[in-house]
C-alpha positions as MATLAB code, in Angstrom:
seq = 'XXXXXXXXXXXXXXXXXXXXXXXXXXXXXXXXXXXXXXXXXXXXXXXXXXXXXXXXXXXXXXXXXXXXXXXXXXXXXXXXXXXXXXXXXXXXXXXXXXXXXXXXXXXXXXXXXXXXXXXXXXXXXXXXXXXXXXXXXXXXXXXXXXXXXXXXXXXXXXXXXXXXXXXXXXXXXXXXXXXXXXXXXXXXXXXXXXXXXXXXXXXXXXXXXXXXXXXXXXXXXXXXXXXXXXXXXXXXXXXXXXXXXXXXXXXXXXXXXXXXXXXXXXXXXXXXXXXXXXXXXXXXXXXXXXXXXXXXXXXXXXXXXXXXXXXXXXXXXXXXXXXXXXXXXXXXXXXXXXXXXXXXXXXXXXXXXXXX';
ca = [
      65.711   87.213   38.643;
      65.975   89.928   36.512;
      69.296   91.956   36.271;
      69.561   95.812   38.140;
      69.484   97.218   34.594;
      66.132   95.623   33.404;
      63.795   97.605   31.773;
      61.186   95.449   33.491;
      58.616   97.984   35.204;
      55.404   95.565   36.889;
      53.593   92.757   36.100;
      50.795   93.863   33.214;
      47.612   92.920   33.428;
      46.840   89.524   31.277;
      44.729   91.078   28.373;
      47.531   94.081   27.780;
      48.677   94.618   24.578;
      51.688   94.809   26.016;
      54.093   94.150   28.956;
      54.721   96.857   31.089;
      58.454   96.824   29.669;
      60.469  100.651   28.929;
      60.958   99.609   25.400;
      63.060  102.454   24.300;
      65.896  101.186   27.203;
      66.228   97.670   26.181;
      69.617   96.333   25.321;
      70.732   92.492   24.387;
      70.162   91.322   28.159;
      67.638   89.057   29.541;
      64.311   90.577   30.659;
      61.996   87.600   32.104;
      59.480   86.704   30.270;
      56.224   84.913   31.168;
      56.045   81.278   29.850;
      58.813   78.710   27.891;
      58.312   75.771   26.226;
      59.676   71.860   27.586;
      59.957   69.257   25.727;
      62.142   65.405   27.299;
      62.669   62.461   25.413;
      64.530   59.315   25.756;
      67.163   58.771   23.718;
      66.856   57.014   20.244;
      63.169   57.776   21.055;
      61.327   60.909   19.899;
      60.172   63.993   21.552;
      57.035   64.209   23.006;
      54.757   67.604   22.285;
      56.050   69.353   24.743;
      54.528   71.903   27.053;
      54.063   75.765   27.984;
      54.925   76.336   31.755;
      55.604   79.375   33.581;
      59.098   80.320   33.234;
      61.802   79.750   35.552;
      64.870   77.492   37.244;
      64.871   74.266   35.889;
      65.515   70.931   37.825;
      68.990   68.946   36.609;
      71.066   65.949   37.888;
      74.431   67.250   38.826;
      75.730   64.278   36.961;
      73.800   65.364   33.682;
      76.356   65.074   30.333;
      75.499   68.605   29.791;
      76.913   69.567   32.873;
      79.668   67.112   33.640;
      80.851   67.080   29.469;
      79.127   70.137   27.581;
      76.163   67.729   25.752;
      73.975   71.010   24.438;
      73.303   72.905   21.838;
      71.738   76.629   21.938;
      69.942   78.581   18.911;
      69.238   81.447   18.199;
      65.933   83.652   16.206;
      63.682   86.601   16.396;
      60.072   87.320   16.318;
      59.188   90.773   14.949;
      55.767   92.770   15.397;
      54.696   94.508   12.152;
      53.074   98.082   11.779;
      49.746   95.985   11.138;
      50.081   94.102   14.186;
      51.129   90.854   13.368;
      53.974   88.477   14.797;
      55.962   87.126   12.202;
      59.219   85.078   12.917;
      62.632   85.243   10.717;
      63.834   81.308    8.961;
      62.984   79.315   12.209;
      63.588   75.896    9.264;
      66.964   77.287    9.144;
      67.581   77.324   13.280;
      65.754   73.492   13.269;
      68.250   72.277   10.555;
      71.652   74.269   11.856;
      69.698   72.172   15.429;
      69.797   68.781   13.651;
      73.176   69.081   12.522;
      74.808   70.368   15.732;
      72.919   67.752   17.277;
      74.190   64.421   15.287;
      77.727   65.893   15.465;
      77.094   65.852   19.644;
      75.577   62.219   19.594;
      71.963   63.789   20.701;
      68.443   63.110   19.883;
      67.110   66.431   17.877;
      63.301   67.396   17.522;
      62.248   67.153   14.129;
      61.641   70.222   12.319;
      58.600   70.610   12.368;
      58.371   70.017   16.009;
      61.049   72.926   16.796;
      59.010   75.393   14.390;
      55.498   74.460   16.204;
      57.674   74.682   19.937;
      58.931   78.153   18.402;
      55.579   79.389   17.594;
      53.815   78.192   21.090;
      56.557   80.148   22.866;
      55.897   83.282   20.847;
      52.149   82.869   21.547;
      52.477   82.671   24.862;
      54.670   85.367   25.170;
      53.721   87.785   22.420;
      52.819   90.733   24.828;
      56.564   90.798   25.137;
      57.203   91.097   21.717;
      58.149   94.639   21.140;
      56.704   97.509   19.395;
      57.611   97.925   15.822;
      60.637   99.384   15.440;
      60.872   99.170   19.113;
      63.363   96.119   19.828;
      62.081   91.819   19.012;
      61.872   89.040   20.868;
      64.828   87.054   21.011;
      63.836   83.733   21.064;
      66.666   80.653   22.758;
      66.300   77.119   21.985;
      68.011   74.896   24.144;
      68.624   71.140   23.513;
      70.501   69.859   26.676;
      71.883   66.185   27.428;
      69.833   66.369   31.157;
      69.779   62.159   31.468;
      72.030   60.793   34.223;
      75.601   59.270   33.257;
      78.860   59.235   35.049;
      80.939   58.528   32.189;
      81.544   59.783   28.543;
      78.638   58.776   26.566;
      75.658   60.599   25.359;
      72.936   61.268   27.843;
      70.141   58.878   28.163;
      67.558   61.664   28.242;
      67.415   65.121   26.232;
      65.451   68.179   27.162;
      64.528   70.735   24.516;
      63.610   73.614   26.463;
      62.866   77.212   24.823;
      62.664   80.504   26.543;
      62.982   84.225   24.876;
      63.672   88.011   26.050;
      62.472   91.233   24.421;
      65.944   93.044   23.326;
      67.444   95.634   21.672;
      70.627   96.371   19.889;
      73.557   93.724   20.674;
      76.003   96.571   20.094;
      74.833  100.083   21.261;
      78.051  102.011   19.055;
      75.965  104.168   16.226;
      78.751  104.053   13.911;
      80.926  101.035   13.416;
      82.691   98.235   15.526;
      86.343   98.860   16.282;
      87.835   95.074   16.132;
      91.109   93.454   17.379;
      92.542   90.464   15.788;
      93.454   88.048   18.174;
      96.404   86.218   16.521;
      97.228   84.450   19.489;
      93.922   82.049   20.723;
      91.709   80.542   18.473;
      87.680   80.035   18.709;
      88.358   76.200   16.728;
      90.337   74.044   14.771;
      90.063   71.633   11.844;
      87.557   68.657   12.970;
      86.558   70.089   16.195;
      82.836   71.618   16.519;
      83.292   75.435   15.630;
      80.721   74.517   12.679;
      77.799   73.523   15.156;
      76.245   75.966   17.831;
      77.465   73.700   20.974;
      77.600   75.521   24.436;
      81.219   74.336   24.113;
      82.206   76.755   21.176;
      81.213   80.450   23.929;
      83.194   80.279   27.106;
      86.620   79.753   25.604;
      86.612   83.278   23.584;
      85.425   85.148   26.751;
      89.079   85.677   28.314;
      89.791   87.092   24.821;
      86.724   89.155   23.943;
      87.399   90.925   27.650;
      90.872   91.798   27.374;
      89.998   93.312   23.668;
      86.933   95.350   25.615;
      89.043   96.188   28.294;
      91.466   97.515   25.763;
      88.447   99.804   23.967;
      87.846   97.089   21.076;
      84.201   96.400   20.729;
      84.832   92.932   19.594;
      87.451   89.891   18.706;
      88.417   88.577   15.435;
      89.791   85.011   15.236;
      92.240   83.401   12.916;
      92.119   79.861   11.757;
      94.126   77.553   13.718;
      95.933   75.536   11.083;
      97.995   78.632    9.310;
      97.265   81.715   11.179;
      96.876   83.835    8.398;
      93.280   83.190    7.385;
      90.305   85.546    9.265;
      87.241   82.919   10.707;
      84.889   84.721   12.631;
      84.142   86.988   15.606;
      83.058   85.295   19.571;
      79.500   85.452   17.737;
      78.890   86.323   13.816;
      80.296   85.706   10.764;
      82.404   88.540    8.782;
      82.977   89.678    5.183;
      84.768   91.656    3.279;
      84.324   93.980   -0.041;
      86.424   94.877   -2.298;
      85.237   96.018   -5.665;
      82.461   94.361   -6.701;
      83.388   91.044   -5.207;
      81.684   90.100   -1.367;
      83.900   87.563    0.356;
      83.123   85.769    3.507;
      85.228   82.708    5.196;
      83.538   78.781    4.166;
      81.534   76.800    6.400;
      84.571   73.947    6.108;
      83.729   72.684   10.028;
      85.161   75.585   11.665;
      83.032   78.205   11.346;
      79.421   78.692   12.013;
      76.653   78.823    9.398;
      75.032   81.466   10.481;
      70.984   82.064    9.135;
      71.875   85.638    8.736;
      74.801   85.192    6.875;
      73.318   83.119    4.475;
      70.199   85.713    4.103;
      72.803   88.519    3.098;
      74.780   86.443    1.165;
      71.859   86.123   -1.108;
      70.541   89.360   -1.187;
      74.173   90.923   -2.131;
      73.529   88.763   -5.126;
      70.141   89.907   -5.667;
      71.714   93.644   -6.578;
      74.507   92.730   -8.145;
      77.488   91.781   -6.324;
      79.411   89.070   -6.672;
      79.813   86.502   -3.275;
      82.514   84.080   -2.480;
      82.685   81.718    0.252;
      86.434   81.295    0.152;
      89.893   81.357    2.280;
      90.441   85.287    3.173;
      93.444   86.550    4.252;
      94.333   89.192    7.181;
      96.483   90.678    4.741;
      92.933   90.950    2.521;
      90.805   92.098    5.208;
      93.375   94.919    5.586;
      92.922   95.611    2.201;
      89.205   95.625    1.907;
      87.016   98.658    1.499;
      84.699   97.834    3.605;
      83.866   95.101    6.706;
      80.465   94.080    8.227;
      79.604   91.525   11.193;
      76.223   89.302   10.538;
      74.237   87.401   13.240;
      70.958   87.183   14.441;
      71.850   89.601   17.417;
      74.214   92.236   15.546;
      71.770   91.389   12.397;
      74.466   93.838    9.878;
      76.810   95.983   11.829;
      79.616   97.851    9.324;
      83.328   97.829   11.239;
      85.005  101.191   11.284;
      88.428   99.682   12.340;
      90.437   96.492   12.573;
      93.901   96.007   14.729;
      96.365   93.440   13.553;
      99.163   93.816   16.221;
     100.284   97.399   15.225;
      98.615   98.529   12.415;
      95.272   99.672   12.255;
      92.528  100.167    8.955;
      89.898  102.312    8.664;
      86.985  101.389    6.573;
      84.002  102.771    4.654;
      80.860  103.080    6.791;
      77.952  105.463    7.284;
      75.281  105.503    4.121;
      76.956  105.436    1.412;
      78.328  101.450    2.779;
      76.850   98.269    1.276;
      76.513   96.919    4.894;
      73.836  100.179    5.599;
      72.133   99.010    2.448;
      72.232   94.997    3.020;
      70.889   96.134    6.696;
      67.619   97.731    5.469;
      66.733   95.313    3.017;
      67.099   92.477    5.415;
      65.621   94.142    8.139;
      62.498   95.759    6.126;
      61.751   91.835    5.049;
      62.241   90.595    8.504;
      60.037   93.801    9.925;
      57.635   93.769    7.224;
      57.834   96.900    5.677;
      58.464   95.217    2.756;
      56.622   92.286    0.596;
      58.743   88.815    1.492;
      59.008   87.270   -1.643;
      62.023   85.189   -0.331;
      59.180   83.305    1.660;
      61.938   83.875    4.736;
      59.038   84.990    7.128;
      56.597   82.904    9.266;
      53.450   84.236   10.236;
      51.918   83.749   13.744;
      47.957   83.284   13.455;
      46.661   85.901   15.457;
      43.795   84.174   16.271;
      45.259   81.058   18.107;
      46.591   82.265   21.786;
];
């Protein structure tokens, strides 16, 4: 199951600390885990509790919505382990309401939200000897709430599984200094009215083609434009972007196009907290060109600065390195979300060490 590259070593004992994993070579890529979490309800009804099982394939009906019409929606969150041994996870309430709204927009039945923090947690516990060393990688942590009821036509599924797994990772982008993006002014990730603003399986597959001829090309990543005008930057195949100039932050709206992504929102606030000033607005190409500086959020690239930026021939170089705002935004978030430092944003959700 696991892929040639895995860090995986053996199965560890039960009562390890740890899983026998080679934590300095993990990268963003799935290394199996022990246990997930699976949850079914019918629809209009409301999930049951749920269970830990050993992880593994899953059993669907090839006429499932989810298969046949893209019913599902996918989250995503990390679980760190702090220099005092605890497991403490980053705005899971954030991932359960981005869940809810995904989910009314897709005609499915959502867990509540305190049922998807709980589900959250169990997973963790069960898994926690997988959650990496400090400073070592985290535990990515996938929600999944699929349309798995059987219906041959369009309509939403008469059944809904919310089914959690996780992987210990590392860095989504291994480049030390900064991403080199291309702006693809030719497909787009979404238009007005269509689902770019909810995490549906739908939004991933279509901004493949694209993201692989920009890698085969040398770009790290793919920057889209906004459908209606083609002038106006959105987002990458998977985090948001801003842009500063001055003393001003800018970052694209959530208007229904464009994800709301937990991170971004986290940053957003804490350039405030030290003095910048943060719009949510329209922002040009012909801005981002002009910008000092660019940086990706998400939960997997957390803050990663961008050295460059293509726009058919012309390419910008930007500020990166220490003396960036996206190095500084990086280690505050990440000391709060590590806990190096106190988190008086109450962003962080403890794992009682003595249940598990």
């Amino acid at each position: 199951m696991a892929p040639s590259s895995s860090p995986l070593r053996t199965t560890s004992e039960a009562d390890e600390k740890y899983a026998n994993v080679k934590w300095e070579e993990l990268g963003f890529a799935l290394t199996p885990i022990d246990y997930m979490y699976v949850a079914k309800c019918k629809q209009g009804e409301s999930f049951s509790q749920g269970k830990i099982v050993p992880y593994g394939d899953i059993s669907i009906s090839p006429c499932s919505p989810i298969l046949n019409y893209g019913q599902g929606l996918f989250e995503g969150l990390k679980a760190y382990r702090t220099e005092d041994d605890r497991i403490i996870i980053f705005r899971p309430d954030q991932n359960a309401l981005r869940m809810q709204t995904g989910a009314e927009r897709l005609c499915m039945t959502p867990p509540s939200l305190e049922h998807f923090v709980e589900a959250v947690k169990q997973t963790v516990l069960a898994n926690k000897k997988w959650v990496p060393p400090p400073g070592k990688g985290t535990l990515y942590i996938r929600p999944l709430l699929l349309g798995s009821g059987v219906t041959l036509g369009v309509a939403p599924a008469p059944e809904y599984t919310f089914l959690i797994y996780a992987s210990p990772v590392g860095d989504y982008h291994k480049v030390s200094s900064g991403l080199n993006l291309k702006v693809d002014h030719k497909s787009h990730r979404a238009h007005s009215g269509g689902t770019g603003g909810v995490k549906s399986c739908t939004n991933y597959s279509p901004v493949v083609k694209s993201l692989l001829e920009a890698k085969s090309a040398g770009f790290s990543d793919v920057l889209f434009l906004d459908a209606a005008t083609g002038r106006n930057i959105e987002e990458l195949t998977a985090c948001n972007i801003f842009i500063l100039k001055g003393n001003i932050v800018s970052t694209p709206p959530t208007s229904g196009t464009i994800l709301p992504g937990v991170t971004r929102k986290s940053i957003s606030e804490l350039a405030r907290d030290i003095g910048y000033q943060v719009e949510e607005r329209d922002v040009s190409v012909d801005e981002l060109l002009e910008a000092e500086e660019v940086f990706c959020t998400g939960t997997a690239v957390v803050v990663k600065a961008v050295e460059t930026v293509t726009f058919h021939d012309n390419k910008v170089k930007y500020r990166t390195g220490e003396a960036a705002l996206s190095t500084k935004l990086h280690s505050m978030l990440t000391n709060i979300q590590m806990g190096v430092v106190e988190d008086k944003k109450g962003w962080m959700v403890e794992i009682d060490r003595c249940q598990g």
